[in-house]
Amino acid sequence: MTSRLRRTATGLAAVGMLVATALTTDAAWAVSGADAPGQDHAPAAPEFTDVTVHDPSIVTSGDDIWVFGSHAASAHTKDLISWQQHTVDLSQNPDNALFDDIYTELADTFAWAQTSTLWAADVIQLPDGRYAMYYNACEGSKPLAALGLATADAVDGPYENQGILLKSGMVGESENPGETYDPHVHPNTVDPDAFYDADGNLWMVYGSYSGGIFLLKLDPATGKPLPGQGYGEHLVGGNHSRIEGPTIQYDAGTGYYYLWLSFGGLDVTGGYDVRVARSRTVTGPYLDAEGNDMSTVKADASKPLFDDASIQPYGTKLMGGHLFERELGEAGTGSGIGYVSPGHTSWYTDPATGRMFLVFHSRFPGKGGQHNVRVHQMWMNADGWPVVSPMRYAGETAGKVTRDDVVGTWQLVDMGHDITATAAVSDDITLDKTGKIAGEASGRWMLTGKNAATLIIGGETYEGRFVPTWDPATEQWSLGFTALSDAGVTVWGRQTHELTGANAVAAVVAQLDLGDTSAVTAALTLPTSGTNGTTIAWATSDAAVVTAGGEVTRPGAGAPDASATLTATVRNGTASQTVSFPVTVAARVPGVLAASWSFEGSLADGTGTHADGRPTGSRVDALGGTAAYVADGVDGSALHLDGASGVRLPDGLVQGKSYSVSMWLRPQALTQYTTAFFAAASPDSWVSLVPRGHDGVGGSTMLWSGSAWYDAGTGRSLPLNEWSHVAFVVDNGAVSVYIDGEERFAGTGFPDVLKTDASVFALGVNWWDTPFQGDVDELTVWGSALAPEDVEALAAR
């Protein structure tokens, strides 16, 4: 029996097939074992090539390893390191190569689910050699979904539709005979995963939110469910629990079936995480590390939808949002190494080496919604639970670890057990030669056998492995640890090498950078600390221009720019060094009005510079319809938007790095992500004034930008059916957002979006979200950065 039961029928005596596919290995070793702790020899530095496949599901074909995912995206690799994109998101290219004509082939599915895209597809090889794709689609705001089957002779298609297998969200019926569909107890028919059990039987686990996760037995000859099962066996979830993306792995070494799940929401604020439970039989019951029966885990029906508090104590949590934090002076870039909302797992075991891998998608700190496929090697710990490497797979093979390898400074991440969008941030610890753990966490450590790790931290015992890792910050082979407690909590470790004294000072000075200080318009962020306790003290030559805390005072319009010098003293122990930064603070410029709309029964630009605005449907590019007005505007009449339409303003209203927008809003409804004012260079580069922001800003009014993501939350919500003045000012990367004349957000680093004179501008609509419902009045767009007193004057009634 091989260990590739999950993705193909290979190695199963029941079907008599064997394909000896193995990961490509590099025979040329770059460095000696002494430079690669935990490995007898280190492979060459990896050459990663990333791909974008959301919800990746893995399958093999000859020497190629494929992933298929949502939106009909797919990619392949030979080594799990260098990937090649095959098909992309349907929104990027509707002419998808997996089907001859995907919209014709799957027309019934798109019609039922009322959507134009697909969710998490899964592909498996059937015993007769054909490839079976379990596709699915869902409306999204409700569990109106269809799950179907398509087959092909080759893994890359073309796939031929075999029909819809399951539906959800119907009225007056369900897949269970004699029952009416109830979303609290019946599944959302999405997220399928087909797999073989230890005896060669074919199964499918599926489900998302709604009634939970279910299991069906399939006919290996057709790939379809055996008759009479309805929705199948309930395994976990219910009452709209945020539990989805199931996959089941059988491990012959432990004799367990492992049910992998994703808890939480998949976006940057959803707190997606990876959990697992196990069972001796494929049908369950599946238990977590504390022995909880997952079939009883569901949301509290008396609470609002998606109550995470009810479910977060359950499931063995192996990975969540986390950050191995980077300090100034340390190797790498940005805030550090980590993931945001990792999840929707698949798994692969190399039949030649027995090495196991977890495959998933993740977002990343500071990268907004950008996501890529990630692969991490994993092992079974002493208690028969999987533990996952803290770093992505780079070709490593876990070998013998010595105590000398382990002793030193580390960063420790405790994944916890909560469903949370707040990253688990690393603590600094040391593991000394006596087995003591000290620093921001304390306890004991032990190394047994070749690389088995036992860590006792805060009285909790964690079992796992010391493992070789490729550190992306240092770009060197290093050591990490991964371990799991009896309570189902994971800790990850990353070995570090601390600089001290003059070396630390030099490293901090080399990285100390205030950016372009030749035309400063907003407060500067002045770092005050660096690696290994390094301190940074600031002084200024003229506090009237820029203070030692980075606050600036801009000269008035018409006055000359002002200059001063900031000096940093960097110190570590007795070593110190000073470095100076000349700063020029730009004078304010007079307001330059680009366009204005008072909406006195028309969409005419009051400056006479631009063409009239044009009514749209529910999307910015869906022109048509008639504009509506109300008589009780802020001054005269006002534009009324009904929640199904918007206004396309003239293209190219403003461009450049300095501009301002002022408007009055009277919302009748507040829906998440809905835009009031929208400007975009492309669907991937935009600025949006959002009356109700995402959960990451507590639902407050925000200025939002993507794909260079920026969240400017105001901490305040607009009242319904009342007029509020909202404005934002962008000035060479500085940004301020105002409500009723009060600055509610101020920041720097705002992305430069409006670079051309062809940008799209609109009121109430974009390309994706629910249109604005309410009234708009006295819109002014400025080709310069307004001063606070200018905004205050515009907000006066």
Coordinates of C-alpha atoms in Angstrom, one line a residue, residues 204-732:
M204 CA -16.0 12.4 -1.3
V205 CA -16.0 14.8 1.6
Y206 CA -17.5 18.2 1.0
G207 CA -19.3 21.1 2.5
S208 CA -18.9 24.7 3.7
Y209 CA -20.6 26.8 6.4
S210 CA -24.4 26.1 6.6
G211 CA -25.1 22.6 7.9
G212 CA -21.4 21.6 7.9
I213 CA -19.1 18.9 6.4
F214 CA -20.5 15.7 4.9
L215 CA -19.2 12.4 3.5
L216 CA -20.4 10.4 0.5
K217 CA -19.3 7.0 -0.9
L218 CA -18.6 7.1 -4.6
D219 CA -18.8 4.6 -7.4
P220 CA -15.2 4.2 -8.7
A221 CA -16.4 3.2 -12.1
T222 CA -18.3 6.5 -12.7
G223 CA -17.0 8.8 -10.0
K224 CA -20.6 9.5 -9.0
P225 CA -22.2 9.0 -5.5
L226 CA -23.7 5.6 -4.9
P227 CA -27.5 5.9 -4.8
G228 CA -29.6 6.3 -1.7
Q229 CA -27.2 8.5 0.3
G230 CA -28.8 11.9 -0.1
Y231 CA -26.4 14.4 1.3
G232 CA -24.4 11.6 3.1
E233 CA -22.9 11.3 6.6
H234 CA -22.6 14.5 8.7
L235 CA -19.0 14.8 10.1
V236 CA -18.7 18.3 11.6
G237 CA -20.4 21.7 11.7
G238 CA -23.8 23.2 11.5
N239 CA -25.8 26.4 12.2
H240 CA -23.6 28.3 9.7
S241 CA -20.3 27.6 11.4
R242 CA -17.4 29.0 9.6
I243 CA -15.9 25.6 8.8
E244 CA -15.1 24.6 5.2
G245 CA -12.5 23.2 2.8
P246 CA -12.4 19.6 4.1
T247 CA -10.0 16.9 2.9
I248 CA -9.3 13.5 4.3
Q249 CA -5.9 11.8 4.4
Y250 CA -5.2 8.2 5.4
D251 CA -1.8 7.5 6.9
A252 CA -0.7 3.9 7.0
G253 CA 2.0 4.6 9.6
T254 CA -0.5 5.7 12.3
G255 CA -3.6 3.9 11.0
Y256 CA -5.6 7.1 11.2
Y257 CA -7.8 9.0 8.8
Y258 CA -7.1 12.7 9.2
L259 CA -9.9 15.2 8.5
W260 CA -8.3 18.6 7.5
L261 CA -10.5 21.7 7.9
S262 CA -10.3 25.4 7.5
F263 CA -12.0 27.5 10.3
G264 CA -12.8 31.2 9.9
G265 CA -13.1 33.5 6.9
L266 CA -10.8 33.3 3.9
D267 CA -10.1 37.0 3.4
V268 CA -7.4 39.2 5.0
T269 CA -9.7 39.9 8.0
G270 CA -11.3 36.5 8.2
G271 CA -8.8 34.7 10.5
Y272 CA -8.7 31.6 8.3
D273 CA -6.7 28.8 9.9
V274 CA -5.8 25.1 9.4
R275 CA -7.2 22.4 11.8
V276 CA -7.3 18.7 11.8
A277 CA -9.1 15.8 13.6
R278 CA -8.6 12.0 13.2
S279 CA -10.5 8.8 13.3
R280 CA -9.8 5.0 13.0
T281 CA -12.5 4.7 10.4
V282 CA -13.3 6.8 7.4
T283 CA -16.8 7.6 8.5
G284 CA -15.7 8.8 11.9
P285 CA -16.2 9.9 14.6
Y286 CA -13.3 12.3 14.1
L287 CA -11.8 13.6 17.4
D288 CA -9.4 16.5 18.0
A289 CA -6.4 16.3 20.3
E290 CA -8.5 16.8 23.4
G291 CA -10.8 14.0 22.4
N292 CA -13.7 16.2 21.3
D293 CA -16.1 14.6 18.8
M294 CA -16.2 17.0 15.9
S295 CA -19.6 15.9 14.8
T296 CA -21.0 17.8 17.8
V297 CA -19.1 21.0 16.9
K298 CA -21.4 23.7 15.5
A299 CA -22.3 27.3 16.0
D300 CA -24.7 28.5 18.7
A301 CA -28.0 28.8 16.9
S302 CA -29.1 31.6 19.3
K303 CA -26.2 33.8 18.2
P304 CA -25.8 35.8 15.0
L305 CA -24.6 34.0 11.9
F306 CA -21.0 32.8 11.8
D307 CA -20.5 32.7 15.6
D308 CA -16.8 31.8 15.8
A309 CA -16.8 31.7 19.6
S310 CA -18.8 28.5 19.6
I311 CA -16.4 26.6 17.4
Q312 CA -12.9 28.0 18.1
P313 CA -12.1 25.7 21.1
Y314 CA -12.3 22.6 18.8
G315 CA -10.1 21.1 16.2
T316 CA -6.4 20.6 16.5
K317 CA -5.0 24.0 15.2
L318 CA -1.8 23.5 13.2
M319 CA -1.5 26.9 11.5
G320 CA -3.0 30.4 11.5
G321 CA -2.1 34.0 10.8
H322 CA 1.4 34.6 12.2
L323 CA 4.5 36.8 12.0
F324 CA 8.1 36.0 12.7
E325 CA 8.7 39.7 13.4
R326 CA 11.6 41.5 11.8
E327 CA 13.4 44.3 13.6
L328 CA 15.4 47.1 12.0
G329 CA 18.9 45.8 11.2
E330 CA 17.8 42.2 10.7
A331 CA 17.9 40.4 7.4
G332 CA 14.9 40.5 5.1
T333 CA 12.3 43.1 4.2
G334 CA 9.0 44.4 5.5
S335 CA 7.5 43.4 8.8
G336 CA 8.9 39.9 8.8
I337 CA 8.0 36.3 7.7
G338 CA 4.5 35.0 8.0
Y339 CA 1.1 34.3 6.7
V340 CA -2.4 35.9 6.7
S341 CA -5.4 33.6 6.6
P342 CA -3.7 30.4 5.4
G343 CA -6.0 27.5 4.6
H344 CA -8.0 25.3 2.3
T345 CA -5.5 22.5 2.4
S346 CA -4.7 19.5 0.2
W347 CA -1.9 17.0 0.9
Y348 CA 0.6 14.9 -1.0
T349 CA 2.9 12.0 0.0
D350 CA 5.8 11.3 -2.3
P351 CA 5.7 7.5 -2.9
A352 CA 9.5 7.2 -3.4
T353 CA 10.6 9.0 -0.3
G354 CA 7.5 8.9 2.0
R355 CA 7.8 12.6 2.6
M356 CA 4.5 14.3 3.4
F357 CA 3.5 17.7 2.3
L358 CA 0.7 20.1 3.1
V359 CA -0.5 22.3 0.2
F360 CA -2.7 25.4 0.7
H361 CA -3.1 29.0 -0.3
S362 CA -2.1 31.9 1.9
R363 CA -2.1 35.7 2.0
F364 CA 0.8 37.6 3.4
P365 CA 1.5 40.5 5.8
G366 CA 1.2 43.9 4.1
K367 CA 0.1 42.3 0.8
G368 CA -3.7 42.7 1.1
G369 CA -5.7 40.1 -0.8
Q370 CA -2.7 38.8 -2.8
H371 CA -2.5 35.0 -2.4
N372 CA -0.2 32.2 -3.6
V373 CA 0.1 28.5 -3.4
R374 CA 2.3 27.3 -0.5
V375 CA 3.8 23.9 0.2
H376 CA 5.2 22.9 3.7
Q377 CA 6.7 19.5 4.6
M378 CA 5.0 17.7 7.5
W379 CA 5.7 14.8 9.9
M380 CA 3.9 12.8 12.5
N381 CA 4.8 13.5 16.1
A382 CA 5.2 11.1 18.9
D383 CA 1.5 11.1 19.5
G384 CA 0.5 10.4 15.9
W385 CA -0.5 14.0 15.0
P386 CA 0.8 15.9 12.0
V387 CA 3.2 18.8 12.6
V388 CA 4.0 21.2 9.8
S389 CA 7.3 22.9 9.0
P390 CA 7.4 26.6 10.0
M391 CA 8.8 27.4 6.5
R392 CA 7.8 26.6 3.0
Y393 CA 9.3 23.5 1.4
A394 CA 12.6 24.1 -0.3
G395 CA 13.9 20.6 -1.1
E396 CA 15.0 19.7 2.5
T397 CA 15.2 16.2 3.9
A398 CA 14.9 16.0 7.7
G399 CA 18.1 14.3 9.1
K400 CA 20.0 14.1 12.4
V401 CA 20.0 17.1 14.6
T402 CA 22.6 17.7 17.3
R403 CA 22.2 19.6 20.6
D404 CA 24.8 22.1 19.3
D405 CA 22.5 22.7 16.3
V406 CA 19.6 23.6 18.6
V407 CA 21.4 25.8 21.2
G408 CA 21.0 29.5 20.4
T409 CA 18.5 32.3 19.9
W410 CA 15.1 31.6 18.5
Q411 CA 11.8 33.3 17.6
L412 CA 8.7 31.4 19.0
V413 CA 5.2 31.6 17.6
D414 CA 2.3 30.3 19.6
M415 CA -0.6 29.7 17.1
G416 CA -3.2 29.7 20.0
H417 CA -6.7 28.3 19.5
D418 CA -8.7 31.4 18.6
I419 CA -10.2 32.2 15.2
T420 CA -8.6 35.6 14.8
A421 CA -7.4 38.1 12.1
T422 CA -4.7 39.2 14.6
A423 CA -1.4 37.6 13.7
A424 CA 0.4 35.5 16.4
V425 CA 3.6 37.5 16.7
S426 CA 6.9 35.9 17.6
D427 CA 8.5 36.1 21.0
D428 CA 12.3 36.0 21.5
I429 CA 13.7 33.1 23.4
T430 CA 16.9 31.2 23.9
L431 CA 17.4 27.4 24.0
D432 CA 20.6 26.8 26.1
K433 CA 22.9 23.8 26.3
T434 CA 21.4 22.7 29.7
G435 CA 17.9 22.3 28.1
K436 CA 16.5 25.5 29.5
I437 CA 14.2 27.8 27.5
A438 CA 14.5 31.5 28.6
G439 CA 13.4 34.9 27.4
E440 CA 9.9 36.0 26.6
A441 CA 8.8 32.4 27.2
S442 CA 10.3 29.9 29.7
G443 CA 10.5 26.1 30.1
R444 CA 12.6 23.2 29.0
W445 CA 13.5 21.5 25.8
M446 CA 14.7 18.0 24.9
L447 CA 16.1 16.4 21.7
T448 CA 15.5 12.7 21.4
G449 CA 16.3 10.2 18.6
K450 CA 17.2 11.7 15.3
N451 CA 15.3 15.0 15.5
A452 CA 12.3 14.5 17.8
A453 CA 11.5 17.6 19.9
T454 CA 9.8 17.9 23.3
L455 CA 9.2 21.4 24.5
I456 CA 7.7 22.3 27.8
I457 CA 6.5 25.9 27.7
G458 CA 4.4 27.5 30.4
G459 CA 3.7 24.1 31.9
E460 CA 2.3 22.7 28.6
T461 CA 4.2 19.9 26.8
Y462 CA 4.6 20.1 23.0
E463 CA 5.7 17.1 20.9
G464 CA 7.2 17.6 17.4
R465 CA 10.4 17.9 15.4
F466 CA 13.5 20.0 14.9
V467 CA 13.6 20.4 11.2
P468 CA 15.8 21.9 8.5
T469 CA 14.3 25.1 6.9
W470 CA 15.2 27.5 4.2
D471 CA 15.0 30.9 5.8
P472 CA 13.7 33.5 3.3
A473 CA 15.1 36.4 5.2
T474 CA 18.7 35.3 5.4
E475 CA 18.4 33.1 2.2
Q476 CA 20.3 30.4 4.0
W477 CA 19.6 26.9 5.4
S478 CA 18.7 27.0 9.0
L479 CA 16.8 25.1 11.7
G480 CA 13.2 25.3 12.9
F481 CA 10.9 23.5 15.2
T482 CA 7.3 22.5 15.0
A483 CA 5.4 20.9 17.9
L484 CA 1.9 20.3 19.1
S485 CA 0.4 20.2 22.7
D486 CA -2.2 17.8 24.1
A487 CA -4.6 20.7 24.0
G488 CA -4.2 21.0 20.2
V489 CA -2.1 24.1 20.1
T490 CA 0.9 24.5 17.8
V491 CA 4.2 26.3 18.4
W492 CA 6.7 27.1 15.6
G493 CA 10.3 28.1 16.0
R494 CA 12.7 30.0 13.8
Q495 CA 16.4 30.0 14.7
T496 CA 18.0 33.5 14.6
H497 CA 21.5 34.9 15.0
E498 CA 21.7 38.0 17.1
L499 CA 24.0 40.9 16.4
T500 CA 25.5 42.8 19.3
G501 CA 27.5 46.0 19.9
A502 CA 29.1 47.7 16.9
N503 CA 27.8 45.0 14.6
A504 CA 24.2 45.7 15.6
V505 CA 24.7 49.4 15.4
A506 CA 26.2 49.1 11.9
A507 CA 23.3 46.9 10.7
V508 CA 20.7 49.3 12.0
V509 CA 22.4 52.3 10.5
A510 CA 22.7 50.5 7.1
Q511 CA 18.9 50.0 7.1
L512 CA 17.8 53.3 8.6
D513 CA 15.9 55.1 5.9
L514 CA 13.3 57.8 6.1
G515 CA 12.5 57.6 2.4
D516 CA 12.3 60.7 0.2
T517 CA 12.6 63.7 2.5
S518 CA 12.9 66.3 -0.2
A519 CA 9.3 67.4 -0.2
V520 CA 7.7 66.1 3.0
T521 CA 4.0 66.8 3.5
A522 CA 3.0 64.7 6.5
A523 CA 4.5 63.4 9.7
L524 CA 7.5 61.2 9.4
T525 CA 7.7 57.8 11.1
L526 CA 10.9 57.7 13.1
P527 CA 12.0 54.3 14.3
T528 CA 13.2 54.1 17.9
S529 CA 14.5 50.6 18.2
G530 CA 16.4 48.0 16.2
T531 CA 17.8 44.5 16.4
N532 CA 18.8 43.0 19.8
G533 CA 17.9 45.9 22.0
T534 CA 19.4 48.6 19.8
T535 CA 18.0 52.1 20.6
I536 CA 17.5 55.1 18.2
A537 CA 17.3 58.6 19.7
W538 CA 16.3 61.5 17.5
A539 CA 17.2 65.2 17.6
T540 CA 16.2 68.1 15.3
S541 CA 17.8 71.3 14.2
D542 CA 14.5 73.2 14.1
A543 CA 11.5 71.9 15.9
A544 CA 9.4 74.6 14.1
V545 CA 9.9 72.6 10.9
V546 CA 10.1 69.0 12.1
T547 CA 10.1 67.8 15.7
A548 CA 12.2 65.0 17.2
G549 CA 9.0 62.9 17.0
G550 CA 8.6 63.4 13.3
E551 CA 5.7 65.9 13.3
V552 CA 6.0 68.6 10.6
T553 CA 4.6 72.1 10.2
R554 CA 4.0 73.1 6.6
P555 CA 4.5 76.7 5.5
G556 CA 1.4 78.4 4.2
A557 CA 0.5 78.7 0.5
G558 CA 2.9 81.1 -1.2
A559 CA 5.6 80.8 1.4
P560 CA 8.9 79.1 0.7
D561 CA 9.6 75.5 1.7
A562 CA 11.2 74.9 5.1
S563 CA 14.3 72.9 5.9
A564 CA 15.8 71.2 8.9
T565 CA 18.0 68.2 9.8
L566 CA 17.0 65.2 11.8
T567 CA 19.9 63.3 13.6
A568 CA 19.6 59.8 14.9
T569 CA 21.9 58.4 17.5
V570 CA 22.0 54.6 17.2
R571 CA 23.3 52.7 20.3
N572 CA 23.8 49.1 21.4
G573 CA 25.7 48.6 24.6
T574 CA 28.7 50.9 24.5
A575 CA 28.7 51.2 20.7
S576 CA 27.0 54.1 19.1
Q577 CA 26.9 56.0 15.8
T578 CA 25.0 59.1 14.5
V579 CA 23.5 59.6 11.1
S580 CA 21.7 62.7 9.8
F581 CA 18.8 63.2 7.4
P582 CA 18.1 66.6 5.7
V583 CA 14.4 67.3 5.6
T584 CA 12.5 69.7 3.4
V585 CA 8.9 70.4 4.4
A586 CA 6.8 71.5 1.3
A587 CA 4.7 74.6 1.6
R588 CA 1.0 74.2 1.0
V589 CA -0.4 75.0 -2.4
P590 CA -3.6 76.8 -3.2
G591 CA -6.6 74.6 -3.9
V592 CA -7.1 73.7 -7.5
L593 CA -10.7 72.7 -8.3
A594 CA -10.9 70.1 -11.0
A595 CA -14.6 69.4 -11.1
S596 CA -17.8 69.9 -9.1
W597 CA -21.4 68.6 -9.0
S598 CA -24.2 70.2 -7.2
F599 CA -26.8 67.8 -8.7
E600 CA -29.5 70.4 -9.3
G601 CA -31.5 68.0 -11.5
S602 CA -28.6 67.1 -13.7
L603 CA -25.2 65.5 -13.8
A604 CA -23.4 68.5 -15.2
D605 CA -19.9 69.5 -14.0
G606 CA -20.2 72.9 -12.4
T607 CA -16.8 74.0 -13.6
G608 CA -17.8 73.5 -17.3
T609 CA -14.5 71.6 -17.8
H610 CA -15.8 68.0 -18.1
A611 CA -18.6 66.2 -19.8
D612 CA -21.7 65.3 -17.8
G613 CA -21.8 62.2 -15.6
R614 CA -23.7 59.2 -17.0
P615 CA -26.0 56.8 -15.1
T616 CA -25.0 53.2 -14.7
G617 CA -26.5 49.9 -13.6
S618 CA -25.0 47.9 -10.8
R619 CA -21.5 48.0 -12.2
V620 CA -19.3 50.9 -13.2
D621 CA -19.1 49.8 -16.8
A622 CA -22.8 49.0 -17.2
L623 CA -24.0 52.3 -18.6
G624 CA -27.7 53.1 -18.9
G625 CA -30.6 54.1 -16.8
T626 CA -31.9 57.4 -15.5
A627 CA -30.5 59.5 -12.7
A628 CA -32.9 60.4 -9.9
Y629 CA -32.9 63.3 -7.5
V630 CA -34.4 64.4 -4.2
A631 CA -35.4 67.9 -3.3
D632 CA -33.9 68.0 0.3
G633 CA -30.2 68.1 -0.5
V634 CA -27.6 69.9 1.5
D635 CA -28.0 72.9 -0.9
G636 CA -30.9 72.5 -3.3
S637 CA -31.5 69.0 -4.8
A638 CA -29.2 66.0 -4.4
L639 CA -28.5 62.8 -6.4
H640 CA -30.4 59.7 -5.2
L641 CA -28.8 56.3 -5.7
D642 CA -31.2 53.3 -5.2
G643 CA -28.8 50.5 -4.3
A644 CA -28.9 49.1 -7.9
S645 CA -27.3 51.9 -9.9
G646 CA -24.6 54.5 -9.9
V647 CA -23.0 57.4 -11.9
R648 CA -20.0 57.1 -14.1
L649 CA -18.1 60.4 -13.8
P650 CA -15.8 61.6 -16.6
D651 CA -12.6 59.6 -17.0
G652 CA -9.3 61.2 -15.9
L653 CA -10.8 63.8 -13.5
V654 CA -7.5 64.1 -11.7
Q655 CA -4.1 62.4 -11.9
G656 CA -0.9 62.5 -9.9
K657 CA 0.1 62.1 -6.3
S658 CA -1.9 65.0 -4.9
Y659 CA -5.7 65.3 -5.0
S660 CA -8.7 65.8 -2.8
V661 CA -12.4 64.7 -2.8
S662 CA -15.2 66.3 -0.8
M663 CA -18.8 65.2 -0.7
W664 CA -22.0 65.0 1.4
L665 CA -23.5 61.5 1.9
R666 CA -26.9 60.5 3.4
P667 CA -26.9 56.7 3.4
Q668 CA -30.1 54.7 3.6
A669 CA -28.2 51.4 4.1
L670 CA -24.6 50.5 4.9
T671 CA -23.3 47.4 3.3
Q672 CA -19.7 46.1 3.6
Y673 CA -17.4 47.1 0.7
T674 CA -19.9 49.3 -1.0
T675 CA -18.2 52.4 -2.5
A676 CA -19.5 55.9 -2.4
F677 CA -16.6 57.4 -4.5
F678 CA -14.5 55.2 -6.7
A679 CA -11.4 55.9 -8.8
A680 CA -9.4 53.2 -10.6
A681 CA -6.5 52.9 -13.0
S682 CA -7.5 49.3 -13.5
P683 CA -9.5 46.6 -11.6
D684 CA -6.2 45.8 -9.8
S685 CA -5.3 49.4 -8.8
W686 CA -8.0 51.6 -7.3
V687 CA -9.1 54.0 -4.5
S688 CA -12.5 53.6 -2.9
L689 CA -14.3 55.7 -0.2
V690 CA -16.3 53.0 1.6
P691 CA -19.1 54.1 4.0
R692 CA -19.0 50.7 5.8
G693 CA -15.5 49.1 5.8
H694 CA -14.5 45.6 6.5
D695 CA -14.1 43.9 9.9
G696 CA -10.5 44.9 10.1
V697 CA -11.5 48.5 10.7
G698 CA -14.6 47.5 12.7
G699 CA -16.9 48.3 9.9
S700 CA -16.2 52.0 10.1
T701 CA -16.1 54.4 7.2
M702 CA -12.8 54.0 5.4
L703 CA -10.6 54.9 2.5
W704 CA -9.5 51.7 0.8
S705 CA -7.0 51.0 -1.9
G706 CA -5.9 47.9 -3.8
S707 CA -4.0 46.0 -5.0
A708 CA -1.3 48.0 -3.2
W709 CA -3.6 47.5 -0.2
Y710 CA -4.2 50.3 2.2
D711 CA -6.9 50.5 4.9
A712 CA -7.6 54.0 6.2
G713 CA -10.3 53.3 8.8
T714 CA -11.9 56.3 10.5
G715 CA -13.2 54.5 13.6
R716 CA -16.6 56.1 13.0
S717 CA -19.7 55.0 11.1
L718 CA -22.0 57.3 9.2
P719 CA -25.6 57.7 10.6
L720 CA -28.4 56.4 8.4
N721 CA -30.8 59.0 6.8
E722 CA -28.7 61.9 8.0
W723 CA -26.3 64.1 6.0
S724 CA -22.6 63.7 6.8
H725 CA -19.6 65.4 5.2
V726 CA -16.8 63.1 4.1
A727 CA -13.5 64.1 2.5
F728 CA -10.1 62.6 1.8
V729 CA -6.8 64.3 0.9
V730 CA -3.9 62.5 -0.8
D731 CA -0.6 64.3 -0.9
N732 CA 2.6 62.6 -2.1

